[in-house]
PDB file of C-alpha atoms and ligand atoms in Angstrom:
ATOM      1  CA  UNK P   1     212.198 186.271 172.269  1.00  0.00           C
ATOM      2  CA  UNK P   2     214.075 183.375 173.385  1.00  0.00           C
ATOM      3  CA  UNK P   3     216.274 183.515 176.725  1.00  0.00           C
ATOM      4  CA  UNK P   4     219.800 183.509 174.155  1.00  0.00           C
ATOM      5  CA  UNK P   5     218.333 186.384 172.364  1.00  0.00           C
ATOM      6  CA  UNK P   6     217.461 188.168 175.480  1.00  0.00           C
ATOM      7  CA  UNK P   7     220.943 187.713 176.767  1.00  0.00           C
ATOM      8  CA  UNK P   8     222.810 188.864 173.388  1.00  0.00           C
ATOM      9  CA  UNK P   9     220.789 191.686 173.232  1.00  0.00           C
ATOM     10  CA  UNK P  10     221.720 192.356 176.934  1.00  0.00           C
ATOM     11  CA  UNK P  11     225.890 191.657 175.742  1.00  0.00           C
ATOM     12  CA  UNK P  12     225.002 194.329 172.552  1.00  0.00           C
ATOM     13  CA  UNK P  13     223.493 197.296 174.220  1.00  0.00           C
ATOM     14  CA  UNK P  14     225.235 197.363 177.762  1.00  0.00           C
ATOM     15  CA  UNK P  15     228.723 195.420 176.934  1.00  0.00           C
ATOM     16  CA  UNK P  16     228.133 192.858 179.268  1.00  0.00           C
ATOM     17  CA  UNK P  17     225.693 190.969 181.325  1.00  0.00           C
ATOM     18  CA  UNK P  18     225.483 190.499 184.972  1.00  0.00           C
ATOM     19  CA  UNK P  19     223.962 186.889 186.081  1.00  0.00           C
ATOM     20  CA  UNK P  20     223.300 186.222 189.756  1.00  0.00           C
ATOM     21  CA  UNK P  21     223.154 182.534 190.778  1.00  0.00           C
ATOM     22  CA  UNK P  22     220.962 181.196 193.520  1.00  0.00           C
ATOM     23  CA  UNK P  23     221.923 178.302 194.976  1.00  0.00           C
ATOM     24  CA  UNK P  24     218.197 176.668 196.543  1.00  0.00           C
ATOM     25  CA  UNK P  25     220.523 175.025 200.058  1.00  0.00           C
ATOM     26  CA  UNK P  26     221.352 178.513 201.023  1.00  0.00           C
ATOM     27  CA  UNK P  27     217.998 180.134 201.253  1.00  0.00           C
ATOM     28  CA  UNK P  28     214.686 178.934 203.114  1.00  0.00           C
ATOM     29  CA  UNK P  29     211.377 179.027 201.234  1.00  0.00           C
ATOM     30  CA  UNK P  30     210.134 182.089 203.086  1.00  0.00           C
ATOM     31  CA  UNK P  31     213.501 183.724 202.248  1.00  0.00           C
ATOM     32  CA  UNK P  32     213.353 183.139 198.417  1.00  0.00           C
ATOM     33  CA  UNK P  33     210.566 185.283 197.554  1.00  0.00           C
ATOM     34  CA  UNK P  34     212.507 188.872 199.168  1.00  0.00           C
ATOM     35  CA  UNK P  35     215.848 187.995 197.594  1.00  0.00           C
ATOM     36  CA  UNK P  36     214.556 187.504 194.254  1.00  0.00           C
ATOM     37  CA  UNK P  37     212.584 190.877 194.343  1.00  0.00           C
ATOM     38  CA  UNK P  38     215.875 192.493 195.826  1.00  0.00           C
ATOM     39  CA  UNK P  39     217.678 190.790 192.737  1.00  0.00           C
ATOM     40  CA  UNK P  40     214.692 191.825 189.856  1.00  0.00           C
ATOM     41  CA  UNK P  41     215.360 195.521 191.158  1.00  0.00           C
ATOM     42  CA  UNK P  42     219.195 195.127 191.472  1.00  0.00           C
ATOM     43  CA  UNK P  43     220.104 195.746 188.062  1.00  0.00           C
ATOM     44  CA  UNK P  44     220.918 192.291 186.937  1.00  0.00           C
ATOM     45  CA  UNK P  45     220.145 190.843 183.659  1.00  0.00           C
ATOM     46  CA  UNK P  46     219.110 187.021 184.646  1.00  0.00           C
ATOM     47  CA  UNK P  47     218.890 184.530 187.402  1.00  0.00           C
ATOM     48  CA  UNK P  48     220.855 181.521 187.200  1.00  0.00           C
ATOM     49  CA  UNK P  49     219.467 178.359 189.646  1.00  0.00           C
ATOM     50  CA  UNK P  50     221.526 175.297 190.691  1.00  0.00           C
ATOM     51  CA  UNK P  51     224.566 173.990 192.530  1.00  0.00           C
ATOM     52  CA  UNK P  52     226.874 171.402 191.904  1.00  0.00           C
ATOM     53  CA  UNK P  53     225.284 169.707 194.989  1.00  0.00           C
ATOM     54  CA  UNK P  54     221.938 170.125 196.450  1.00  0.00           C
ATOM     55  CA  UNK P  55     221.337 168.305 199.827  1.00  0.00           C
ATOM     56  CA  UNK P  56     218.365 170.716 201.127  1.00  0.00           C
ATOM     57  CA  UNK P  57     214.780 169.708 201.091  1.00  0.00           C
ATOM     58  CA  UNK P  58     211.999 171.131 198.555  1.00  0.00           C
ATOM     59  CA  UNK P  59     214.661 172.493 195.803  1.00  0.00           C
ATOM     60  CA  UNK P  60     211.826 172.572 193.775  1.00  0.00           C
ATOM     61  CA  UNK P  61     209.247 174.428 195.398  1.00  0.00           C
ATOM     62  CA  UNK P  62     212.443 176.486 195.917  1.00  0.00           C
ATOM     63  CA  UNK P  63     212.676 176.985 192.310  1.00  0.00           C
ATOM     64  CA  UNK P  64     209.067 177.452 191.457  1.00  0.00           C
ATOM     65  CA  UNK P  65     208.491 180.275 193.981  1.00  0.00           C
ATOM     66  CA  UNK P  66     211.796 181.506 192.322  1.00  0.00           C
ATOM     67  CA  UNK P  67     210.262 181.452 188.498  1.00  0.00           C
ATOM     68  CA  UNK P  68     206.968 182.815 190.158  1.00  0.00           C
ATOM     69  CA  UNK P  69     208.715 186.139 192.024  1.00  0.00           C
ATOM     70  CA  UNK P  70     210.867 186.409 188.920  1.00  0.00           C
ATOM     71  CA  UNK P  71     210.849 189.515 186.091  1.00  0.00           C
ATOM     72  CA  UNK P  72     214.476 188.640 184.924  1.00  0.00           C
ATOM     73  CA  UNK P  73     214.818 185.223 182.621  1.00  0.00           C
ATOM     74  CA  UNK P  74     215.649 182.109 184.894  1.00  0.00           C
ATOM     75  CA  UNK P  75     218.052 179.367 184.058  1.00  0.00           C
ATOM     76  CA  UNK P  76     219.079 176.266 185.173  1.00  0.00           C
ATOM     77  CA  UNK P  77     222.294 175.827 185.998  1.00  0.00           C
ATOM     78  CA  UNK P  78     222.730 172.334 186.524  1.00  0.00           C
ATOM     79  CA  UNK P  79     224.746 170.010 188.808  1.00  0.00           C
ATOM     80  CA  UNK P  80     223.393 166.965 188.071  1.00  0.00           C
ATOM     81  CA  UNK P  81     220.868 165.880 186.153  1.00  0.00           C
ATOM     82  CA  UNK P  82     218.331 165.230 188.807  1.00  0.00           C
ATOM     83  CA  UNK P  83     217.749 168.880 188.904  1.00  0.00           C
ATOM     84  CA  UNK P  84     216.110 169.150 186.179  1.00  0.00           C
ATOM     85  CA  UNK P  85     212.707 171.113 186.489  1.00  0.00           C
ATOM     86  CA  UNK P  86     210.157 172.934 184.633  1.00  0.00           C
ATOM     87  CA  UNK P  87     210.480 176.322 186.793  1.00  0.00           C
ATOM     88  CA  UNK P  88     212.853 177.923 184.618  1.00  0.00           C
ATOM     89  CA  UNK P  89     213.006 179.261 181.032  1.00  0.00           C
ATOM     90  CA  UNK P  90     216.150 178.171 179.976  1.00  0.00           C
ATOM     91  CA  UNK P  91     219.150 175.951 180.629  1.00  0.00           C
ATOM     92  CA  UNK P  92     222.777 176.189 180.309  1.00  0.00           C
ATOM     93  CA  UNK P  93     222.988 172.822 178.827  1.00  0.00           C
ATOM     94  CA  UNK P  94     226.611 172.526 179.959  1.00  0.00           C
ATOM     95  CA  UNK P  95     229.668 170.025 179.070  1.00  0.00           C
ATOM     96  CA  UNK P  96     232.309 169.716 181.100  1.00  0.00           C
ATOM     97  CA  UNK P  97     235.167 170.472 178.624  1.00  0.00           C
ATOM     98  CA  UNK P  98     238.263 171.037 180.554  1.00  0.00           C
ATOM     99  CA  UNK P  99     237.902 167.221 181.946  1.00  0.00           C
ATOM    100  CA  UNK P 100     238.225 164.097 180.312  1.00  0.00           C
ATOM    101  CA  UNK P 101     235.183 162.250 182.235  1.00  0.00           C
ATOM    102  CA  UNK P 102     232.603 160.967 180.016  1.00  0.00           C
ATOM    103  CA  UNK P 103     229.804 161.192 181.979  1.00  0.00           C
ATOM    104  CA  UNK P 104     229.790 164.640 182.434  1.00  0.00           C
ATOM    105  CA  UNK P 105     231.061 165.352 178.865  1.00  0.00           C
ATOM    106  CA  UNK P 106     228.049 163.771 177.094  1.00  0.00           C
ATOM    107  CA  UNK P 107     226.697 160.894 179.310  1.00  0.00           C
ATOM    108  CA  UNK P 108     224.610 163.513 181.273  1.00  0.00           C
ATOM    109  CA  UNK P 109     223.548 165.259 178.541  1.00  0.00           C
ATOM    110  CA  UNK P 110     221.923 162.037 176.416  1.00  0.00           C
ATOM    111  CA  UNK P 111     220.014 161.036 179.505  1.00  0.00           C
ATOM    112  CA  UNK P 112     218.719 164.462 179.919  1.00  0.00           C
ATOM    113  CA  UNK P 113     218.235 165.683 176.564  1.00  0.00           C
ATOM    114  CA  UNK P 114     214.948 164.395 176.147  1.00  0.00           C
ATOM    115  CA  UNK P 115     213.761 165.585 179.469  1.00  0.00           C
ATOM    116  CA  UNK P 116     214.327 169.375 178.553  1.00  0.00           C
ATOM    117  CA  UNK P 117     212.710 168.261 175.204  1.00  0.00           C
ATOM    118  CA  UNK P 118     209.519 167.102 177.553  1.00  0.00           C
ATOM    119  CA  UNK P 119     209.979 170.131 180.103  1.00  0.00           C
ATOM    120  CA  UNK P 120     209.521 172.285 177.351  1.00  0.00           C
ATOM    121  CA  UNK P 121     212.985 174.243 178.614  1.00  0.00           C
ATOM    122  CA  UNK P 122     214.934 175.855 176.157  1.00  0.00           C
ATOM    123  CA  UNK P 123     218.647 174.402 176.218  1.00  0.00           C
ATOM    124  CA  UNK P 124     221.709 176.832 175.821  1.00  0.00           C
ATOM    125  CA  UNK P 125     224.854 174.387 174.636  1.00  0.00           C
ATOM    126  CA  UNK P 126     227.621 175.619 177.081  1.00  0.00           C
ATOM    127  CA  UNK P 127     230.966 174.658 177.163  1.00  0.00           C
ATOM    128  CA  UNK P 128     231.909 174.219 180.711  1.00  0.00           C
ATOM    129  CA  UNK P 129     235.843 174.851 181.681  1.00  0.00           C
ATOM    130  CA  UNK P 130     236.798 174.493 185.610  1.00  0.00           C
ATOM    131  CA  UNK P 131     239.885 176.684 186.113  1.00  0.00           C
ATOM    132  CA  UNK P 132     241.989 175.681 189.259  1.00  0.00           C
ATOM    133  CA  UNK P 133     241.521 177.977 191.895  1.00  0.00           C
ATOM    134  CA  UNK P 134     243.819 177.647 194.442  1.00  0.00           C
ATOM    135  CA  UNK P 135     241.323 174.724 196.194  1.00  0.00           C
ATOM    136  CA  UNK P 136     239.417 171.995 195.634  1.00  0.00           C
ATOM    137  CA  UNK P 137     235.937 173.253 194.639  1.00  0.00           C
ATOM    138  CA  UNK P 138     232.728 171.374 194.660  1.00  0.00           C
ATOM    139  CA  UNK P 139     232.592 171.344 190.930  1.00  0.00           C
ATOM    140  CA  UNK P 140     235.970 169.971 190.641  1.00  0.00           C
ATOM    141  CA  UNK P 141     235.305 167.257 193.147  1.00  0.00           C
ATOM    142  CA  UNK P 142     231.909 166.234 192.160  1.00  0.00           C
ATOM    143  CA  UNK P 143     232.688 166.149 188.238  1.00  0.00           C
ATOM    144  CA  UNK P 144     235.499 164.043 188.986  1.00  0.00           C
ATOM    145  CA  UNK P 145     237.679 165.831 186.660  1.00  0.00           C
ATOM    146  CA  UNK P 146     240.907 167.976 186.757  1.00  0.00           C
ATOM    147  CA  UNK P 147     240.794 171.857 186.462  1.00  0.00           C
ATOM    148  CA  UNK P 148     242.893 173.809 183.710  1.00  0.00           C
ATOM    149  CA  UNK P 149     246.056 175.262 185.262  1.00  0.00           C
ATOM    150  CA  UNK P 150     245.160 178.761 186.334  1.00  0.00           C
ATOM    151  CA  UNK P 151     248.569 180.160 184.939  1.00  0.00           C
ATOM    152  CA  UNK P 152     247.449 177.997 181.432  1.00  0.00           C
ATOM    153  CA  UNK P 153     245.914 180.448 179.159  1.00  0.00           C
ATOM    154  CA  UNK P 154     246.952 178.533 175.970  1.00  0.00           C
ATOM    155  CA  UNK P 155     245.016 175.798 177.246  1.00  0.00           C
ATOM    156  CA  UNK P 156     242.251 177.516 178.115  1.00  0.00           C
ATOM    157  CA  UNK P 157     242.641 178.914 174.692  1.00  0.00           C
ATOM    158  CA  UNK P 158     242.608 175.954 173.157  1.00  0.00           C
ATOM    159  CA  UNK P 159     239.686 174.292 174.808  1.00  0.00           C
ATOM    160  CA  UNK P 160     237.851 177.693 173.799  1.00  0.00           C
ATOM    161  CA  UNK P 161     238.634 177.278 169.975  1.00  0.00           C
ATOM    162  CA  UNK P 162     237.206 173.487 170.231  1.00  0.00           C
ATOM    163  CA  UNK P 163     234.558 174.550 171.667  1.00  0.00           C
ATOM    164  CA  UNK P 164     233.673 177.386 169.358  1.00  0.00           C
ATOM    165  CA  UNK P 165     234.145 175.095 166.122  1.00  0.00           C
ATOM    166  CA  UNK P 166     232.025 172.746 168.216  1.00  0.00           C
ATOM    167  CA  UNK P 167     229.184 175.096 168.030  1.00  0.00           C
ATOM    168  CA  UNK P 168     229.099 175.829 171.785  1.00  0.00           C
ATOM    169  CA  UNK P 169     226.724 179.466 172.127  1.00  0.00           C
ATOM    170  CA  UNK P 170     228.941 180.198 175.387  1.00  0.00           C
ATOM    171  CA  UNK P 171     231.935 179.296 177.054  1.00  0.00           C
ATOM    172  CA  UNK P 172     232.080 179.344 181.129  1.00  0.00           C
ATOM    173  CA  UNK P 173     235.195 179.756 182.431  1.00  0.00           C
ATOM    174  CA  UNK P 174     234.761 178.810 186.374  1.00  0.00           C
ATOM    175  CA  UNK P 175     236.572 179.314 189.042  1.00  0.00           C
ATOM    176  CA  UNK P 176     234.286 177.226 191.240  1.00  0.00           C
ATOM    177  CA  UNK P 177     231.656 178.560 193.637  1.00  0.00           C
ATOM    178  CA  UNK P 178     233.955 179.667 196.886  1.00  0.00           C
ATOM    179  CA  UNK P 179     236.990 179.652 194.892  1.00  0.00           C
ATOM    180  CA  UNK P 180     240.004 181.421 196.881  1.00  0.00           C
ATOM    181  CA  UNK P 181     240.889 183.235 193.472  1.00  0.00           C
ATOM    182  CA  UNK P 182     238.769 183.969 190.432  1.00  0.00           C
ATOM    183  CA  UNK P 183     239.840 183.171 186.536  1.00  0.00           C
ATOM    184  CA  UNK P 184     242.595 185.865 186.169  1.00  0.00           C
ATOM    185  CA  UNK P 185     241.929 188.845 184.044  1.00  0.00           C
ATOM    186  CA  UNK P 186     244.473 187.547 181.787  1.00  0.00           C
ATOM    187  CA  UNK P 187     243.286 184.120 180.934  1.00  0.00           C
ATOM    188  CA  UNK P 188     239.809 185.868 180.006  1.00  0.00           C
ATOM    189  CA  UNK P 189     241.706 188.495 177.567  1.00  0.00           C
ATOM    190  CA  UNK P 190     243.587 184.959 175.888  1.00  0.00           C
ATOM    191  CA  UNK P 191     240.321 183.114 175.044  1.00  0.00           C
ATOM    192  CA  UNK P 192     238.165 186.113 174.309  1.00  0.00           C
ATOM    193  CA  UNK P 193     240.787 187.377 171.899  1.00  0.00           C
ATOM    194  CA  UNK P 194     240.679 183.964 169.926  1.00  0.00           C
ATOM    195  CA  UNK P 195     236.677 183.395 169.862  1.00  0.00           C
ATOM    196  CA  UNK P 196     233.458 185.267 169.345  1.00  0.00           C
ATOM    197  CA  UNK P 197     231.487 183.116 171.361  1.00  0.00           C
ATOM    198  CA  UNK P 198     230.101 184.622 174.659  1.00  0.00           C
ATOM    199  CA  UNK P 199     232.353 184.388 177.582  1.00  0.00           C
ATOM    200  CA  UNK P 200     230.812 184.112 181.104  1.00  0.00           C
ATOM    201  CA  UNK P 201     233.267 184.161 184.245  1.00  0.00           C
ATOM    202  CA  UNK P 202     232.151 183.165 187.872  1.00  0.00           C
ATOM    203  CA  UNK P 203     233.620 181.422 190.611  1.00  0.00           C
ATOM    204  CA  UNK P 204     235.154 183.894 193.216  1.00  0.00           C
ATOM    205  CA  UNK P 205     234.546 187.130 192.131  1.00  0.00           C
ATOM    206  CA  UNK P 206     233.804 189.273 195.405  1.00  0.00           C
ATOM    207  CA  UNK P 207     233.986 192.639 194.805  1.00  0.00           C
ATOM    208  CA  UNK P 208     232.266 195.257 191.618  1.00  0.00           C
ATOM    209  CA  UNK P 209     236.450 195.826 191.182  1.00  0.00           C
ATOM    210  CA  UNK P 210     236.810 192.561 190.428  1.00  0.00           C
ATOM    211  CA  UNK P 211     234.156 192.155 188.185  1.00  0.00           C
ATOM    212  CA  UNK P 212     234.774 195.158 185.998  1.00  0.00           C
ATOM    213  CA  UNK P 213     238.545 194.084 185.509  1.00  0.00           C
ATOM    214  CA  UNK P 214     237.021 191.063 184.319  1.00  0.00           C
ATOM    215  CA  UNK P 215     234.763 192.883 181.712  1.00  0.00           C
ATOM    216  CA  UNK P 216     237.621 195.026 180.902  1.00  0.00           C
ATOM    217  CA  UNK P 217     239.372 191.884 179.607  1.00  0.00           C
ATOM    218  CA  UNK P 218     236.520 190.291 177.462  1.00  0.00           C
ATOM    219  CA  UNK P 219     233.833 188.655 179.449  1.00  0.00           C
ATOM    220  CA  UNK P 220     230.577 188.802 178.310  1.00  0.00           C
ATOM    221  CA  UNK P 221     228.573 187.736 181.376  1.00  0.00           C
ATOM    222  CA  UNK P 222     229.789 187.657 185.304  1.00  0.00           C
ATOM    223  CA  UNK P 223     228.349 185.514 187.879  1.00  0.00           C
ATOM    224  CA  UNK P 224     228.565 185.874 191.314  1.00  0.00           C
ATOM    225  CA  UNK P 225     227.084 183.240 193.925  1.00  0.00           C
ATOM    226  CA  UNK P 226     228.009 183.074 197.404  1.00  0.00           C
ATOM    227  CA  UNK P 227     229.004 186.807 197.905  1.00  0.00           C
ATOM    228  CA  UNK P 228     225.489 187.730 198.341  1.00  0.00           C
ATOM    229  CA  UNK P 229     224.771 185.237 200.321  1.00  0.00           C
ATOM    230  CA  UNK P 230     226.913 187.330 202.967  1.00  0.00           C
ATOM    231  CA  UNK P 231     224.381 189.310 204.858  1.00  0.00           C
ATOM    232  CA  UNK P 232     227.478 192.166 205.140  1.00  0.00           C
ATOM    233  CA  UNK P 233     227.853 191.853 200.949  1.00  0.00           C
ATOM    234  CA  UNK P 234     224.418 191.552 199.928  1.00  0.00           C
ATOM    235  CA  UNK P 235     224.034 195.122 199.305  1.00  0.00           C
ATOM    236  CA  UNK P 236     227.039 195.048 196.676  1.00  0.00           C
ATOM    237  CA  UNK P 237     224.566 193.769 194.267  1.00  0.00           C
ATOM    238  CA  UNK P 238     223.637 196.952 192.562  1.00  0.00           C
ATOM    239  CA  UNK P 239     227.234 197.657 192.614  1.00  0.00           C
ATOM    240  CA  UNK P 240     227.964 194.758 191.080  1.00  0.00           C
ATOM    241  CA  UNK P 241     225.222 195.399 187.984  1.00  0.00           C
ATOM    242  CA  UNK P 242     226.761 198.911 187.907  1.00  0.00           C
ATOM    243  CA  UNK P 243     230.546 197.918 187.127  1.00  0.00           C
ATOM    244  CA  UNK P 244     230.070 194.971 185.062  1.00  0.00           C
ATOM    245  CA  UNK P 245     227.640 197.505 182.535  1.00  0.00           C
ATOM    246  CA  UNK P 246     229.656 200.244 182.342  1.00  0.00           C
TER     247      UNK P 246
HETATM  248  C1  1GP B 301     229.734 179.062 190.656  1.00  0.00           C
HETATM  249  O1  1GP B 301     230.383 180.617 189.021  1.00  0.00           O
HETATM  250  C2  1GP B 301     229.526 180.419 190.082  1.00  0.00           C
HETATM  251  O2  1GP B 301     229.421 178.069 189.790  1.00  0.00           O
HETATM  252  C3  1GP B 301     229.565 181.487 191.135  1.00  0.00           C
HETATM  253  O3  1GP B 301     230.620 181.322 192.041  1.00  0.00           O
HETATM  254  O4  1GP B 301     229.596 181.422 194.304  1.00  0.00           O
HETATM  255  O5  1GP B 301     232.031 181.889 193.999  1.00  0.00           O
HETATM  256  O6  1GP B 301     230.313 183.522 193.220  1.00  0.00           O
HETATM  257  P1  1GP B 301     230.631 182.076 193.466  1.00  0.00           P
END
C-alpha cells in the first residue's frame, strides 16, 4: 500500500489524520531514536521530516535513524531541495501556490523530480499555501514569497479550486512553523467546503483544543511541530492524536 493510500485510509476510518513533524536541528542523534518511539506509540498516523532551513550537522544520519526507529510512514517535508534523501517513504512534493516565485513554484520541483525518481521515494503533489500569521515565518522568508491574508478566505478559496483542477492530492494550508496564530477555523471551513481534496493545517497549533476546532471545520490532517519540542508540552501528544480522531 502506498504512503497516499495509507493516509486516505487513515482520513476514511478515523475522520482525520494526525502528522507530527520533526524538524532534524532540534533534536541530537542520541535524542532521535526515544522521540520517535514516544511518537510510534502516541497515536499519530505519520511522521513528517524537514524544515524550511536546516543548519545542524548530520541531518541525514538524523533521518535514517528516524526511518530505522519508525512503525508510522515517514515523509519528507522539504525546504529545499538539498534535503532530499532516501530515508523516507514518501514526499510531499510541494508547490508553493500562494506566491508568485518561480523557483519554488516549479523550478525546485524540475531539478528534483528526477532525484525522487532515482531515490526510489514516492512523491505526493501538494499544493503549498503560506497563510500570514501575524509574523514573519521562516517559510515566508526563505520562499521569498508573500502569505495569503489571514482574514482572505476567498483567496484561499480560490488558490484551493486551482489547485484541485490542477490535480494537487492535498492542499497545506500553513501557518508557518512558530506562527503567533494558526489558519483560522474559518478559512479551513471556506476551502474545504469548495474542494474534495485533502486538507492538512499546521503552523501554530498548540493545544488538542485547537486542533479539534480545526477538524471540526474540515481538515483532513493536522500538523504540529515545535509544540513538542517543549519539554513542558511534549506529553500533549497523545492528546493531540486523541482530539484530532474523534
Ligand atoms: C510547519 O506546519 C508545520 O511547517 C508545523 O508548525 O511547528 O508551528 O507546529 P509548528
Amino acid at each position: 500500500m502506498s504512503v497516499y493510500e495509507k493516509l486516505m485510509e487513515v482520513k476514511a476510518s478515523k475522520g482525520a489524520g494526525y502528522l507530527v513533524l520533526v524538524d532534524p536541528d532540534r533534536w541530537d542523534i542520541d535524542e532521535v531514536e526515544p522521540f520517535i518511539k514516544k511518537i510510534n506509540s502516541s497515536g499519530a498516523d505519520g511522521i513528517m521530516v524537514g524544515s524550511s532551513l536546516i543548519l545542524g550537522e548530520g541531518a541525514q544520519r538524523k533521518m535514517k535513524r528516524i526511518q530505522e526507529t519508525a512503525t508510522l510512514p515517514v515523509i519528507l517535508f522539504p525546504g529545499n531541495v538539498n534535503q532530499l534523501t532516501p530515508h523516507v517513504d514518501a514526499v510531499f512534493f510541494l508547490s508553493v501556490i500562494s506566491g508568485r516565485n518561480p523557483q519554488f513554484l516549479i523550478g525546485d520541483q524540475v531539478q528534483s523530480a528526477p532525484v525522487v525518481r532515482e531515490l526510489g521515494i514516492e512523491p505526493m503533489a501538494t499544493a503549498y499555501m503560506l497563510i500570514e500569521s501575524g509574523r514573519v515565518t521562516t517559510a515566508e522568508f526563505v520562499s521569498g514569497s508573500i502569505p495569503i491574508p489571514r482574514d482572505k478566505d476567498e483567496i484561499a478559496v480560490a488558490h484551493a479550486l486551482a489547485a484541485d483542477y490542477l490535480g494537487f492530492k492535498f492542499i497545506y494550508l500553513e501557518a508557518g512553523s512558530g506562527a503567533q496564530y494558526s489558519v483560522t477555523p474559518r478559512m479551513v471551513k471556506a476551502v474545504s467546503s469548495y474542494t474534495d481534496v485533502p486538507v492538512i493545517v499546521g503552523g501554530g497549533i498548540y493545544a488538542p483544543e485547537a486542533a479539534a476546532e480545526l477538524v471540526k471545520a474540515g481538515a483532513s490532517f493536522i500538523v504540529t511541530g515545535n509544540v513538542l519540542e517543549d519539554p513542558e508540552k511534549a506529553h500533549l501528544m497523545e492528546a493531540f492524536a486523541q482530539a484530532i480522531h474523534n
